[in-house]
């Protein structure tokens, strides 16, 4: 599956050779998506929205912030980060998202890691 997000409340997936509209359970604008595997994807967006794809459907995941999240990136199924407004950085440890201390209050629009310790 390939997923595309266009700053809208809709999620589209490329399944079996055609595009399908999928349910966005958060009903919030999404800005970034990262797939670790075909059945493991994450998307983030307005108001701290985090949703997870398990191979069948998207579900809302509780997060530690209400700030808009602009970017999400995972290096493996148990290690990921998302960044957003006012220097917000959050990290996923395989079970929960938690806040990471940030040295800036500037809006962060992109995140990328080469490994779990180098980004």
N, CA, C and O atoms as a DFTB+ gen file, in Angstrom:
476 C
 N C O
     1  1       0.824      -1.169       0.000
     2  2       0.000       0.000       0.000
     3  2       0.877       1.245       0.000
     4  3       1.886       1.302       0.704
     5  1       0.498       2.218      -0.775
     6  2       1.122       3.533      -0.765
     7  2       0.068       4.508      -0.279
     8  3      -1.079       4.457      -0.724
     9  1       0.441       5.387       0.622
    10  2      -0.526       6.356       1.135
    11  2      -0.068       7.750       0.782
    12  3       1.117       8.068       0.885
    13  1      -0.992       8.571       0.371
    14  2      -0.728       9.960       0.039
    15  2      -1.576      10.853       0.909
    16  3      -2.761      10.584       1.106
    17  1      -0.994      11.906       1.429
    18  2      -1.751      12.873       2.220
    19  2      -1.540      14.251       1.613
    20  3      -0.403      14.639       1.345
    21  1      -2.604      14.987       1.396
    22  2      -2.502      16.314       0.797
    23  2      -3.136      17.382       1.664
    24  3      -4.042      18.081       1.211
    25  1      -2.681      17.527       2.908
    26  2      -3.190      18.587       3.765
    27  2      -4.719      18.600       3.792
    28  3      -5.355      19.654       3.788
    29  1      -5.277      17.407       3.819
    30  2      -6.725      17.263       3.859
    31  2      -7.095      16.250       4.933
    32  3      -6.233      15.593       5.517
    33  1      -8.367      16.141       5.175
    34  2      -8.834      15.197       6.181
    35  2      -9.027      13.793       5.617
    36  3      -9.423      12.883       6.344
    37  1      -8.750      13.612       4.325
    38  2      -8.915      12.314       3.695
    39  2      -7.587      11.581       3.599
    40  3      -6.531      12.200       3.466
    41  1      -7.650      10.258       3.668
    42  2      -6.478       9.414       3.488
    43  2      -6.770       8.533       2.281
    44  3      -7.852       7.954       2.177
    45  1      -5.809       8.431       1.372
    46  2      -5.985       7.596       0.201
    47  2      -4.899       6.536       0.180
    48  3      -3.735       6.819       0.462
    49  1      -5.287       5.316      -0.155
    50  2      -4.332       4.223      -0.226
    51  2      -4.353       3.591      -1.600
    52  3      -5.409       3.500      -2.226
    53  1      -3.197       3.153      -2.078
    54  2      -3.086       2.456      -3.353
    55  2      -3.111       0.966      -3.048
    56  3      -2.111       0.403      -2.602
    57  1      -4.251       0.328      -3.286
    58  2      -4.465      -1.068      -2.925
    59  2      -4.839      -1.872      -4.169
    60  3      -5.778      -1.524      -4.885
    61  1      -4.095      -2.951      -4.417
    62  2      -4.387      -3.841      -5.548
    63  2      -4.549      -3.095      -6.871
    64  3      -5.444      -3.396      -7.660
    65  1      -3.676      -2.122      -7.100
    66  2      -3.654      -1.422      -8.373
    67  2      -4.615      -0.270      -8.533
    68  3      -4.735       0.269      -9.633
    69  1      -5.312       0.134      -7.472
    70  2      -6.202       1.284      -7.606
    71  2      -6.224       2.097      -6.314
    72  3      -5.934       1.584      -5.234
    73  1      -6.575       3.376      -6.449
    74  2      -6.647       4.273      -5.304
    75  2      -7.978       4.103      -4.602
    76  3      -9.032       4.050      -5.236
    77  1      -7.914       4.018      -3.275
    78  2      -9.120       3.896      -2.464
    79  2      -9.102       4.946      -1.358
    80  3      -8.057       5.225      -0.771
    81  1     -10.263       5.520      -1.083
    82  2     -10.394       6.419       0.043
    83  2     -10.483       5.582       1.307
    84  3     -11.213       4.591       1.354
    85  1      -9.734       5.983       2.337
    86  2      -9.734       5.250       3.588
    87  2     -10.217       6.178       4.694
    88  3     -10.118       7.399       4.575
    89  1     -10.734       5.602       5.759
    90  2     -11.260       6.367       6.880
    91  2     -10.125       7.030       7.664
    92  3      -9.165       6.367       8.059
    93  1     -10.240       8.331       7.885
    94  2      -9.341       9.057       8.776
    95  2     -10.089       9.217      10.094
    96  3     -10.941      10.098      10.213
    97  1      -9.786       8.383      11.087
    98  2     -10.576       8.397      12.321
    99  2     -10.477       9.696      13.110
   100  3     -11.373      10.011      13.893
   101  1      -9.399      10.454      12.917
   102  2      -9.207      11.691      13.673
   103  2     -10.022      12.852      13.115
   104  3     -10.318      13.807      13.834
   105  1     -10.380      12.776      11.857
   106  2     -11.109      13.878      11.210
   107  2     -10.346      15.197      11.322
   108  3     -10.949      16.268      11.391
   109  1      -9.030      15.111      11.338
   110  2      -8.153      16.276      11.427
   111  2      -7.269      16.325      10.188
   112  3      -7.077      15.315       9.512
   113  1      -6.732      17.513       9.895
   114  2      -5.813      17.666       8.775
   115  2      -4.510      16.947       9.114
   116  3      -3.971      17.099      10.210
   117  1      -4.013      16.164       8.158
   118  2      -2.766      15.413       8.325
   119  2      -1.698      16.015       7.431
   120  3      -1.980      16.413       6.301
   121  1      -0.463      16.082       7.937
   122  2       0.621      16.730       7.199
   123  2       1.742      15.795       6.775
   124  3       2.464      16.096       5.824
   125  1       1.906      14.658       7.464
   126  2       3.064      13.800       7.188
   127  2       2.707      12.352       7.450
   128  3       1.897      12.047       8.326
   129  1       3.319      11.464       6.686
   130  2       3.104      10.030       6.859
   131  2       4.435       9.308       6.720
   132  3       5.292       9.721       5.939
   133  1       4.608       8.231       7.477
   134  2       5.803       7.397       7.367
   135  2       5.382       5.947       7.551
   136  3       4.731       5.597       8.535
   137  1       5.761       5.105       6.590
   138  2       5.500       3.679       6.692
   139  2       6.793       2.956       7.007
   140  3       7.801       3.149       6.327
   141  1       6.767       2.118       8.042
   142  2       7.904       1.286       8.422
   143  2       7.829      -0.028       7.648
   144  3       8.854      -0.619       7.309
   145  1       6.622      -0.470       7.376
   146  2       6.341      -1.682       6.614
   147  2       4.966      -1.512       5.982
   148  3       4.251      -0.557       6.284
   149  1       4.604      -2.431       5.115
   150  2       3.319      -2.334       4.428
   151  2       2.147      -2.275       5.398
   152  3       1.117      -1.673       5.092
   153  1       2.295      -2.890       6.555
   154  2       1.207      -2.927       7.524
   155  2       1.519      -2.143       8.796
   156  3       0.979      -2.439       9.861
   157  1       2.395      -1.141       8.681
   158  2       2.759      -0.350       9.859
   159  2       3.091       1.075       9.428
   160  3       4.218       1.372       9.032
   161  1       2.088       1.952       9.511
   162  2       2.279       3.339       9.106
   163  2       1.787       4.310      10.159
   164  3       0.903       3.998      10.957
   165  1       2.374       5.487      10.143
   166  2       2.028       6.545      11.091
   167  2       1.768       7.825      10.325
   168  3       2.424       8.092       9.319
   169  1       0.811       8.626      10.794
   170  2       0.554       9.944      10.220
   171  2       0.317      10.921      11.364
   172  3      -0.211      10.554      12.414
   173  1       0.721      12.185      11.141
   174  2       0.566      13.226      12.159
   175  2      -0.044      14.471      11.530
   176  3      -0.016      14.647      10.312
   177  1      -0.604      15.343      12.394
   178  2      -1.228      16.542      11.869
   179  2      -1.638      17.546      12.926
   180  3      -1.015      17.666      13.981
   181  1      -2.713      18.270      12.609
   182  2      -3.142      19.385      13.450
   183  2      -3.541      18.920      14.848
   184  3      -3.980      17.787      15.044
   185  1      -3.376      19.823      15.811
   186  2      -3.778      19.588      17.199
   187  2      -3.131      18.357      17.830
   188  3      -3.733      17.716      18.692
   189  1      -1.904      18.019      17.406
   190  2      -1.194      16.879      17.977
   191  2      -1.714      15.535      17.519
   192  3      -1.445      14.516      18.154
   193  1      -2.458      15.519      16.420
   194  2      -3.048      14.285      15.913
   195  2      -1.973      13.264      15.549
   196  3      -1.001      13.582      14.864
   197  1      -2.167      12.026      16.022
   198  2      -1.326      10.889      15.635
   199  2      -2.272       9.739      15.309
   200  3      -3.126       9.381      16.120
   201  1      -2.114       9.157      14.108
   202  2      -2.886       7.967      13.770
   203  2      -1.927       6.880      13.290
   204  3      -0.848       7.169      12.771
   205  1      -2.337       5.630      13.471
   206  2      -1.505       4.476      13.134
   207  2      -2.281       3.538      12.219
   208  3      -3.473       3.305      12.417
   209  1      -1.587       2.999      11.209
   210  2      -2.165       2.025      10.284
   211  2      -1.601       0.649      10.606
   212  3      -0.384       0.484      10.691
   213  1      -2.474      -0.344      10.786
   214  2      -2.051      -1.696      11.170
   215  2      -2.172      -2.724      10.058
   216  3      -2.079      -3.925      10.312
   217  1      -2.377      -2.267       8.832
   218  2      -2.547      -3.176       7.705
   219  2      -3.993      -3.302       7.270
   220  3      -4.280      -3.743       6.157
   221  1      -4.913      -2.909       8.161
   222  2      -6.339      -2.964       7.842
   223  2      -7.020      -1.620       7.929
   224  3      -7.835      -1.275       7.073
   225  1      -6.693      -0.858       8.958
   226  2      -7.361       0.429       9.151
   227  2      -6.476       1.363       9.970
   228  3      -5.490       0.948      10.578
   229  1      -6.864       2.642       9.965
   230  2      -6.182       3.664      10.757
   231  2      -6.890       3.794      12.100
   232  3      -8.113       3.673      12.172
   233  1      -6.124       4.041      13.166
   234  2      -6.707       4.280      14.487
   235  2      -5.992       5.449      15.161
   236  3      -4.820       5.710      14.894
   237  1      -6.709       6.141      16.031
   238  2      -6.143       7.264      16.769
   239  2      -5.232       6.734      17.864
   240  3      -5.565       5.770      18.555
   241  1      -4.072       7.378      18.015
   242  2      -3.122       7.031      19.064
   243  2      -2.961       8.244      19.974
   244  3      -2.829       9.372      19.501
   245  1      -2.973       8.007      21.260
   246  2      -2.803       9.090      22.225
   247  2      -1.378       9.629      22.173
   248  3      -0.414       8.865      22.114
   249  1      -1.259      10.944      22.195
   250  2       0.050      11.584      22.178
   251  2       0.188      12.593      23.294
   252  3      -0.796      12.937      23.949
   253  1       1.411      13.077      23.520
   254  2       1.665      13.965      24.651
   255  2       1.519      15.458      24.370
   256  3       1.855      16.277      25.226
   257  1       1.027      15.825      23.192
   258  2       0.973      17.246      22.854
   259  2      -0.292      17.585      22.084
   260  3      -0.897      16.734      21.432
   261  1      -0.674      18.847      22.179
   262  2      -1.760      19.385      21.379
   263  2      -1.245      20.297      20.281
   264  3      -2.025      20.868      19.519
   265  1       0.085      20.434      20.203
   266  2       0.703      21.261      19.152
   267  2       0.557      20.579      17.790
   268  3       0.518      19.352      17.700
   269  1       0.479      21.379      16.752
   270  2       0.440      20.816      15.413
   271  2       1.746      20.083      15.154
   272  3       2.825      20.594      15.457
   273  1       1.645      18.889      14.595
   274  2       2.812      18.075      14.246
   275  2       2.960      18.075      12.729
   276  3       2.041      17.691      12.005
   277  1       4.125      18.509      12.258
   278  2       4.343      18.698      10.827
   279  2       5.042      17.536      10.148
   280  3       4.906      17.369       8.936
   281  1       5.789      16.725      10.895
   282  2       6.575      15.671      10.261
   283  2       6.735      14.489      11.200
   284  3       6.832      14.659      12.415
   285  1       6.761      13.280      10.625
   286  2       6.976      12.060      11.398
   287  2       7.956      11.175      10.636
   288  3       7.917      11.105       9.408
   289  1       8.839      10.497      11.382
   290  2       9.804       9.590      10.749
   291  2      10.132       8.440      11.694
   292  3      10.343       8.653      12.887
   293  1      10.173       7.230      11.163
   294  2      10.517       6.026      11.919
   295  2      11.736       5.363      11.300
   296  3      11.859       5.304      10.077
   297  1      12.641       4.861      12.142
   298  2      13.795       4.099      11.653
   299  2      13.537       2.602      11.759
   300  3      14.181       1.813      11.067
   301  1      12.602       2.200      12.618
   302  2      12.180       0.810      12.751
   303  2      10.817       0.822      13.450
   304  3      10.367       1.885      13.876
   305  1      10.157      -0.311      13.577
   306  2       8.805      -0.305      14.155
   307  2       8.713       0.237      15.582
   308  3       7.639       0.656      16.014
   309  1       9.818       0.233      16.313
   310  2       9.794       0.659      17.716
   311  2      10.450       1.999      17.993
   312  3      10.543       2.406      19.151
   313  1      10.907       2.696      16.962
   314  2      11.634       3.945      17.174
   315  2      11.226       4.986      16.144
   316  3      11.511       4.845      14.955
   317  1      10.548       6.045      16.619
   318  2      10.134       7.099      15.715
   319  2      10.039       8.444      16.421
   320  3       9.986       8.519      17.649
   321  1      10.020       9.499      15.620
   322  2       9.929      10.861      16.130
   323  2       8.915      11.639      15.309
   324  3       8.662      11.332      14.144
   325  1       8.344      12.650      15.942
   326  2       7.515      13.621      15.248
   327  2       7.882      14.998      15.777
   328  3       8.239      15.149      16.945
   329  1       7.791      16.004      14.908
   330  2       8.134      17.373      15.298
   331  2       7.016      18.312      14.879
   332  3       6.228      18.013      13.982
   333  1       6.967      19.482      15.567
   334  2       5.904      20.413      15.258
   335  2       6.137      21.817      15.767
   336  3       7.273      22.262      15.931
   337  1       5.037      22.504      16.014
   338  2       5.075      23.911      16.409
   339  2       5.753      24.109      17.761
   340  3       5.745      23.231      18.623
   341  1       6.338      25.296      17.915
   342  2       6.958      25.742      19.169
   343  2       8.054      24.801      19.660
   344  3       8.212      24.608      20.865
   345  1       8.814      24.213      18.727
   346  2       9.929      23.339      19.091
   347  2       9.519      21.967      19.581
   348  3      10.328      21.258      20.179
   349  1       8.278      21.582      19.339
   350  2       7.783      20.294      19.824
   351  2       8.528      19.132      19.179
   352  3       8.650      19.061      17.956
   353  1       9.023      18.227      20.012
   354  2       9.628      16.972      19.572
   355  2       9.033      15.868      20.441
   356  3       9.050      15.957      21.668
   357  1       8.512      14.834      19.800
   358  2       8.022      13.685      20.550
   359  2       8.665      12.422      19.974
   360  3       9.036      12.378      18.801
   361  1       8.790      11.391      20.827
   362  2       9.441      10.151      20.419
   363  2       8.566       8.956      20.783
   364  3       7.936       8.921      21.840
   365  1       8.543       7.970      19.870
   366  2       7.827       6.722      20.105
   367  2       8.836       5.648      20.477
   368  3       9.860       5.501      19.810
   369  1       8.553       4.887      21.548
   370  2       9.502       3.889      22.043
   371  2       9.036       2.449      21.847
   372  3       9.567       1.532      22.474
   373  1       8.059       2.251      20.990
   374  2       7.532       0.918      20.766
   375  2       6.194       0.688      21.439
   376  3       5.467      -0.244      21.093
   377  1       5.866       1.551      22.415
   378  2       4.562       1.421      23.066
   379  2       3.861       2.750      23.305
   380  3       2.636       2.819      23.203
   381  1       4.607       3.816      23.622
   382  2       3.987       5.119      23.886
   383  2       4.816       6.244      23.270
   384  3       6.012       6.101      23.014
   385  1       4.137       7.365      23.043
   386  2       4.790       8.598      22.617
   387  2       5.095       9.427      23.853
   388  3       4.275       9.502      24.768
   389  1       6.275      10.056      23.889
   390  2       6.625      10.931      25.016
   391  2       7.331      12.178      24.493
   392  3       7.890      12.180      23.395
   393  1       7.295      13.226      25.293
   394  2       7.911      14.495      24.931
   395  2       9.423      14.419      25.107
   396  3       9.923      13.830      26.065
   397  1      10.147      15.030      24.157
   398  2      11.596      15.151      24.224
   399  2      11.914      16.620      24.473
   400  3      11.310      17.495      23.852
   401  1      12.846      16.902      25.365
   402  2      13.240      18.281      25.643
   403  2      13.838      18.891      24.377
   404  3      14.700      18.293      23.733
   405  1      13.374      20.076      24.035
   406  2      13.831      20.767      22.832
   407  2      14.563      22.050      23.215
   408  3      14.190      22.725      24.175
   409  1      15.593      22.376      22.468
   410  2      16.368      23.589      22.745
   411  2      15.870      24.793      21.939
   412  3      16.524      25.836      21.918
   413  1      14.721      24.654      21.278
   414  2      14.193      25.754      20.481
   415  2      12.695      25.905      20.711
   416  3      12.013      24.969      21.130
   417  1      12.203      27.104      20.427
   418  2      10.759      27.335      20.429
   419  2      10.270      27.605      19.010
   420  3       9.099      27.918      18.795
   421  1      11.182      27.479      18.042
   422  2      10.825      27.671      16.638
   423  2       9.996      26.482      16.152
   424  3      10.138      25.371      16.662
   425  1       9.138      26.719      15.172
   426  2       8.377      25.628      14.583
   427  2       9.325      24.700      13.835
   428  3      10.188      25.159      13.088
   429  1       9.165      23.407      14.034
   430  2       9.986      22.390      13.367
   431  2       9.113      21.704      12.318
   432  3       8.056      21.161      12.638
   433  1       9.569      21.734      11.055
   434  2       8.735      21.256       9.953
   435  2       9.176      19.936       9.346
   436  3       8.462      19.382       8.509
   437  1      10.336      19.413       9.743
   438  2      10.801      18.172       9.147
   439  2      11.690      17.422      10.125
   440  3      12.415      18.029      10.913
   441  1      11.626      16.097      10.067
   442  2      12.483      15.261      10.904
   443  2      12.955      14.073      10.071
   444  3      12.200      13.529       9.265
   445  1      14.216      13.675      10.275
   446  2      14.787      12.519       9.585
   447  2      15.900      11.939      10.433
   448  3      16.705      12.685      10.989
   449  1      15.960      10.636      10.541
   450  2      17.006       9.950      11.282
   451  2      17.641       8.888      10.410
   452  3      16.958       8.220       9.634
   453  1      18.967       8.731      10.539
   454  2      19.683       7.667       9.840
   455  2      19.637       6.366      10.641
   456  3      19.660       5.274      10.074
   457  1      19.573       6.500      11.960
   458  2      19.505       5.351      12.866
   459  2      18.787       5.803      14.131
   460  3      18.348       6.950      14.216
   461  1      18.663       4.925      15.102
   462  2      17.955       5.286      16.326
   463  2      18.721       6.290      17.176
   464  3      18.160       6.853      18.116
   465  1      20.008       6.528      16.858
   466  2      20.823       7.478      17.631
   467  2      21.418       8.610      16.792
   468  3      22.138       9.452      17.328
   469  1      21.134       8.645      15.493
   470  2      21.756       9.636      14.623
   471  2      20.715      10.263      13.708
   472  3      20.254       9.647      12.747
   473  1      20.348      11.531      14.035
   474  2      19.338      12.193      13.210
   475  2      19.531      13.688      13.163
   476  3      18.760      14.390      12.509
